[in-house]
Coordinates of C-alpha atoms in Angstrom, one line a residue:
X1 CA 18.6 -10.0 16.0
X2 CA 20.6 -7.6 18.3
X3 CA 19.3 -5.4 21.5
X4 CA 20.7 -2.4 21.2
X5 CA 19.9 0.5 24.2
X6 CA 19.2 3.6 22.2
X7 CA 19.7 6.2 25.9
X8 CA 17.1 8.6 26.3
X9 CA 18.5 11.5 24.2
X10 CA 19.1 11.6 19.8
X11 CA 22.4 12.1 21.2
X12 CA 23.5 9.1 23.0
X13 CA 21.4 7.3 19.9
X14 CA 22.7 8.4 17.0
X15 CA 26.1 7.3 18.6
X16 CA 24.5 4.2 18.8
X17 CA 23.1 4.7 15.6
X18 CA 26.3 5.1 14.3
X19 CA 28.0 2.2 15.5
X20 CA 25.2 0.2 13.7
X21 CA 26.0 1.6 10.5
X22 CA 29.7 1.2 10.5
X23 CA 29.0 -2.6 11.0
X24 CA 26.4 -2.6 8.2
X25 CA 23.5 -3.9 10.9
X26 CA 20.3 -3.5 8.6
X27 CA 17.2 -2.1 10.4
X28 CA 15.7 -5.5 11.1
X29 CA 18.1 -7.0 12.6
X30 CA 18.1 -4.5 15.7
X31 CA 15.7 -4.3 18.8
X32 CA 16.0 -0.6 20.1
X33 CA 15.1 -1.1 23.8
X34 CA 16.6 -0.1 27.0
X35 CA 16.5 -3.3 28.8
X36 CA 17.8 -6.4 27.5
X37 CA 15.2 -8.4 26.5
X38 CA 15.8 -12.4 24.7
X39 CA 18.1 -10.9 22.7
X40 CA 21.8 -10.2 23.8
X41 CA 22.8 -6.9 23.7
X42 CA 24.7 -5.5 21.0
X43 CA 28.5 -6.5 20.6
X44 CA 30.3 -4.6 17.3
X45 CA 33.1 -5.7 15.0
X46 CA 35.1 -2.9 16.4
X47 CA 34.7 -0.7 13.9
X48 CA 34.7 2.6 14.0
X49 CA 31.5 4.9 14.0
X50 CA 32.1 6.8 10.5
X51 CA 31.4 9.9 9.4
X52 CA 28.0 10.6 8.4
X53 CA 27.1 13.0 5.9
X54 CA 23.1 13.4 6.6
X55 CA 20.8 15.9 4.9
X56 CA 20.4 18.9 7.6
X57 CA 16.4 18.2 7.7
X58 CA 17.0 14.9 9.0
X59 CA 19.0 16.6 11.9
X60 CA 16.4 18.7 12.3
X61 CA 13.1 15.6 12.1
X62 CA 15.2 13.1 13.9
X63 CA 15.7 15.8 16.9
X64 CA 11.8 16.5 17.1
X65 CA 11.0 12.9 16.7
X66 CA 13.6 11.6 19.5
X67 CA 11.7 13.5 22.3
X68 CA 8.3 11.0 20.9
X69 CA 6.9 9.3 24.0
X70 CA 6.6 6.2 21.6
X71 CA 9.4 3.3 21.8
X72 CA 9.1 2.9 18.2
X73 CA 10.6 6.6 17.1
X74 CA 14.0 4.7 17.7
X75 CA 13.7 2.0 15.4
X76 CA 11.9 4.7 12.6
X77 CA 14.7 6.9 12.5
X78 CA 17.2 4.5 12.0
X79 CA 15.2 2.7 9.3
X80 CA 14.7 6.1 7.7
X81 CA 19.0 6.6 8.1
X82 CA 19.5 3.7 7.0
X83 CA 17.7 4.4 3.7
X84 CA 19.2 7.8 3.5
X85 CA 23.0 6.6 3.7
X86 CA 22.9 2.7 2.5
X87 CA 20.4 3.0 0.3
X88 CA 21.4 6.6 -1.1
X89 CA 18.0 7.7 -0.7
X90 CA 19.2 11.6 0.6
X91 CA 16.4 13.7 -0.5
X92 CA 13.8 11.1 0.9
X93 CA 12.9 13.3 4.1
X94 CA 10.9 15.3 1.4
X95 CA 8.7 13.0 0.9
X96 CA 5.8 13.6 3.0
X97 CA 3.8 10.6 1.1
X98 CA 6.6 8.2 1.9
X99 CA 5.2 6.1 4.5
X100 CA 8.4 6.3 7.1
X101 CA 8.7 9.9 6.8
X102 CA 4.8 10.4 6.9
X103 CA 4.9 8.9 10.2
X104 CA 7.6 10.8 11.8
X105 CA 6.3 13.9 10.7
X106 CA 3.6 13.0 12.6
X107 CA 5.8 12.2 15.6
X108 CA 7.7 15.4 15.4
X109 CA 4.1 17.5 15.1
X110 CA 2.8 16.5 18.1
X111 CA 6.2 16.6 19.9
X112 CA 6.3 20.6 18.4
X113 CA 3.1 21.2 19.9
X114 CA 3.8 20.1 22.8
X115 CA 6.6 21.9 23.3
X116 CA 4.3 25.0 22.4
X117 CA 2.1 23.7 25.2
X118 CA 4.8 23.9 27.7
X119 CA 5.6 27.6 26.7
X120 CA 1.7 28.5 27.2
X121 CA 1.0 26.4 30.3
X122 CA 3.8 26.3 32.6
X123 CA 3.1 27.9 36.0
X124 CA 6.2 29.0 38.5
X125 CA 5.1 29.5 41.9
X126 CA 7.8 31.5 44.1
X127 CA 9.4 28.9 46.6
X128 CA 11.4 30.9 48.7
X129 CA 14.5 33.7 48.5
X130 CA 18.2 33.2 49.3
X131 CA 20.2 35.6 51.8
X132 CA 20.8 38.0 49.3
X133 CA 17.1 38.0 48.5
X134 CA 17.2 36.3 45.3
X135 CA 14.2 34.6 44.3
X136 CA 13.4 31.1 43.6
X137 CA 10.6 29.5 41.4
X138 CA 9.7 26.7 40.4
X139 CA 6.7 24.9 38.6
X140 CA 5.4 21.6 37.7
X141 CA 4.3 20.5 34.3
X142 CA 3.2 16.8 33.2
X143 CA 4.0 16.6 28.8
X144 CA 3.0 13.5 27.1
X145 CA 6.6 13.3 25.2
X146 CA 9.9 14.1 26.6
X147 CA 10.3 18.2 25.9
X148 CA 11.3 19.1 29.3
X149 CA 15.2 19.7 27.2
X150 CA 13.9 21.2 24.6
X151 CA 11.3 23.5 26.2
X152 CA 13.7 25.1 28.5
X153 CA 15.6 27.5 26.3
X154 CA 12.4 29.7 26.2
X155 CA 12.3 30.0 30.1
X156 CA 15.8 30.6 30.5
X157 CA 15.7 33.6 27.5
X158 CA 13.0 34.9 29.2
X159 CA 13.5 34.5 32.8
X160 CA 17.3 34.8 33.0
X161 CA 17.1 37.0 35.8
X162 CA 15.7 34.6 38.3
X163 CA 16.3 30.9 39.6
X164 CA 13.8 28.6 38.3
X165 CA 13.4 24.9 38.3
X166 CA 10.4 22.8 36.0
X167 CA 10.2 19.8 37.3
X168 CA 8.3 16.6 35.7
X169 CA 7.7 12.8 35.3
X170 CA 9.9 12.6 32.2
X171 CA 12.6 15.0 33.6
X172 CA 13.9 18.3 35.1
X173 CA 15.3 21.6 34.3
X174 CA 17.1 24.0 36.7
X175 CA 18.5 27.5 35.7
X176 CA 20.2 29.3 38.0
X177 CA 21.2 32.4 36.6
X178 CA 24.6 30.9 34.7
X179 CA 23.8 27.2 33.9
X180 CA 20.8 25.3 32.5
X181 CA 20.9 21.8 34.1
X182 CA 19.0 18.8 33.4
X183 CA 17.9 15.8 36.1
X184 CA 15.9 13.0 35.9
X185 CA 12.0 13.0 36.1
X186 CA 9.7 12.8 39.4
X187 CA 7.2 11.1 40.0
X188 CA 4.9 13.8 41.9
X189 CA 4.8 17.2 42.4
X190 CA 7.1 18.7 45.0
X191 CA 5.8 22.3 44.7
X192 CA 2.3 22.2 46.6
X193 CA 1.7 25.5 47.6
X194 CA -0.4 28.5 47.3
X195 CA 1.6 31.8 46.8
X196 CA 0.8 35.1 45.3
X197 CA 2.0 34.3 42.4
X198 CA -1.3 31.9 41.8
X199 CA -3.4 34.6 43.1
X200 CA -1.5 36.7 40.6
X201 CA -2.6 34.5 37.7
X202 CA -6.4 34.1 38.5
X203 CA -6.5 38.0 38.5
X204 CA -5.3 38.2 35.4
X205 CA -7.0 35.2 33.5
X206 CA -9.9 36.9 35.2
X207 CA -9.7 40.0 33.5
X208 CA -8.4 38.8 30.1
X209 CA -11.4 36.5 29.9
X210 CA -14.2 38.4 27.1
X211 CA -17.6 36.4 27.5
X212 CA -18.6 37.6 24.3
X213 CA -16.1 35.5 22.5
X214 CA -16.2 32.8 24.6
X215 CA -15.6 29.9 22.6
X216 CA -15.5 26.6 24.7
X217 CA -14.8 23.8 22.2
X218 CA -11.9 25.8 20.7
X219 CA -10.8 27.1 24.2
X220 CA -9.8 22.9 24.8
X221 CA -8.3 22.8 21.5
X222 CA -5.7 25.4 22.5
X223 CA -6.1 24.7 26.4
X224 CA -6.3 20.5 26.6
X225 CA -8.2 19.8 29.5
X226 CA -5.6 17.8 30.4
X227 CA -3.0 20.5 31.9
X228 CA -6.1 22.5 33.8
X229 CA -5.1 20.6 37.0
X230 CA -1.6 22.5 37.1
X231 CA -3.3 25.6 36.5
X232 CA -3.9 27.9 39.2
X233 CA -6.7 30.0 37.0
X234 CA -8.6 26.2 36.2
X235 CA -11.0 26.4 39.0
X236 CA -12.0 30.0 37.6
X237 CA -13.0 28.5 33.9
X238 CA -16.5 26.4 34.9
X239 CA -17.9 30.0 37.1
X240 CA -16.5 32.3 34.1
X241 CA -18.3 30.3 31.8
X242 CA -21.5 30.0 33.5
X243 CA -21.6 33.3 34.4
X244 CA -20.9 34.2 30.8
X245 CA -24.3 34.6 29.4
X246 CA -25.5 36.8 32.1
X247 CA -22.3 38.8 31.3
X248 CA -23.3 39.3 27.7
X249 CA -26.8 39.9 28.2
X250 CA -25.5 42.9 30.6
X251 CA -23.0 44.0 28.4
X252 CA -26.2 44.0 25.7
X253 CA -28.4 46.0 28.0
X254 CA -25.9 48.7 29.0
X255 CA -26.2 52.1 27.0
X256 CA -24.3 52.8 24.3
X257 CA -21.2 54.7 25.1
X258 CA -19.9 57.6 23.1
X259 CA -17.4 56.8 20.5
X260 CA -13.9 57.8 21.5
X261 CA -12.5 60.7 19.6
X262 CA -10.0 58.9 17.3
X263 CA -6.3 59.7 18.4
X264 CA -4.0 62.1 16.6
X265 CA -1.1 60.6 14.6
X266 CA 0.3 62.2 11.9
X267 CA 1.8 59.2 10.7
X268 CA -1.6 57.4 10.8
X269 CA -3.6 60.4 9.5
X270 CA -0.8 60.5 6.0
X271 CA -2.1 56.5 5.7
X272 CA -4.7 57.0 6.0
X273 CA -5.0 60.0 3.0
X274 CA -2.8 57.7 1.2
X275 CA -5.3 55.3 1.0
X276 CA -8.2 57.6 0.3
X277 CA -6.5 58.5 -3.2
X278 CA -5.8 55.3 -4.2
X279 CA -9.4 54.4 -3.4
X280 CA -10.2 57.3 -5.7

């Protein structure tokens, strides 16, 4: 058995990865973990890492999976390599029964939707400005599996214009207007503070939220409880709910108001005959 320390990135352990290949070191004889545990750590024959011809959807899986919270993903994908290049199994990441593959498609789904989740539910607050009035945010989030890397291209395509840092327990991202820069996690949250911004967001989650379609159990499916504490609109969701039925029943009791006149578009109006003939 040999302790190999996979580093916290599919980078640093597919070059690991590699190295284990070259020397023909079979799945089951390698411990992935960080720390040296009984067994001694890893010494190769010196060879070097080869080439590695790998179907491009294993690129793809292997980079969801490595961001997995679990300490097994390591030890999966390499088993799951392994088969691909010793055993010359290369379309096997098609195989969704397969029971390898099966469970890191499972590991990469819930790493995707996280990632989603970080999109929806991160929250800058504005820290402060520097002397040439440039802005600062900065937000804290708290993801299950370690997407902090690959989350952060979205915020920098769509918030190129301002500095920004999210900052978390698994790690950090920093943008500031040229370079996207990574740093290691934090334990708490260094961005305590009530700004506009917050206020900014309760006004709008106030006026976005319909109690006629309120919906509670699938509002926590696509809003996990879980994140309400880093949102600044959370405090608002019990009152807006309980308030909701007296909403509705208003809405109900209110007069009907006059249909708007439909507006003109030609373009609309030609569709619209369009489909009139072929109905006839």
């Amino acid at each position: 058995m040999r302790s190999v320390d996979p580093g916290k990135s599919f980078i640093s352990w597919r070059d690991a990865a590699r190295r284990m290949l070259a020397d023909h070191v079979p799945p089951e004889e390698i411990l992935w973990e960080a720390e040296r545990g009984l067994f001694p750590a890893v010494v190769t024959n010196g060879t070097p890492p080869e080439k590695l011809k790998v179907p491009a959807a294993f690129v793809d899986l292997a980079q969801n999976v490595s961001c997995h919270n679990d300490p097994s993903r390591w030890a999966l994908l390499y088993q799951i390599l392994w088969r691909i290049v010793r055993n010359g199994e290369k379309h096997l990441v098609s195989i969704a029964s397969d029971p390898d593959v099966s469970q890191a498609l499972l590991f990469a789904r819930a790493v995707r939707k996280e990632i989603h989740k970080m999109h929806a539910f991160v929250r800058f607050r504005l820290i402060d400005a520097d002397e040439t009035g440039r802005e600062r945010y900065a937000a804290w989030f708290e993801p299950d599996h370690h997407v902090i890397e690959a989350g952060a291209p979205f915020f920098k395509k769509r918030f190129s214009n301002m500095d920004w840092s999210i900052f978390s327990p698994k790690s950090c991202a920093h943008w500031d207007g040229e370079h996207l820069t990574f740093t290691p996690g934090i334990p708490h949250d260094p961005t305590k503070s009530h700004d506009e911004l917050e206020a900014a967001w309760r006004t709008y989650y106030r006026s976005i939220f319909n109690p006629a379609r309120l919906k509670v159990k699938m509002m926590k499916q696509e809003m996990p409880v879980r994140y309400w504490k880093n949102l600044p609109e959370a405090d608002l969701i019990h009152e807006l709910i309980s308030g909701s039925n007296n909403r509705v029943a208003g809405m109900l009791a209110e007069e009907p108001r006059p249909v708007k006149p439909r507006p003109k578009n030609a373009y609309l109006d030609k569709l619209r005959a369009l489909s009139a003939e072929e109905a006839d």
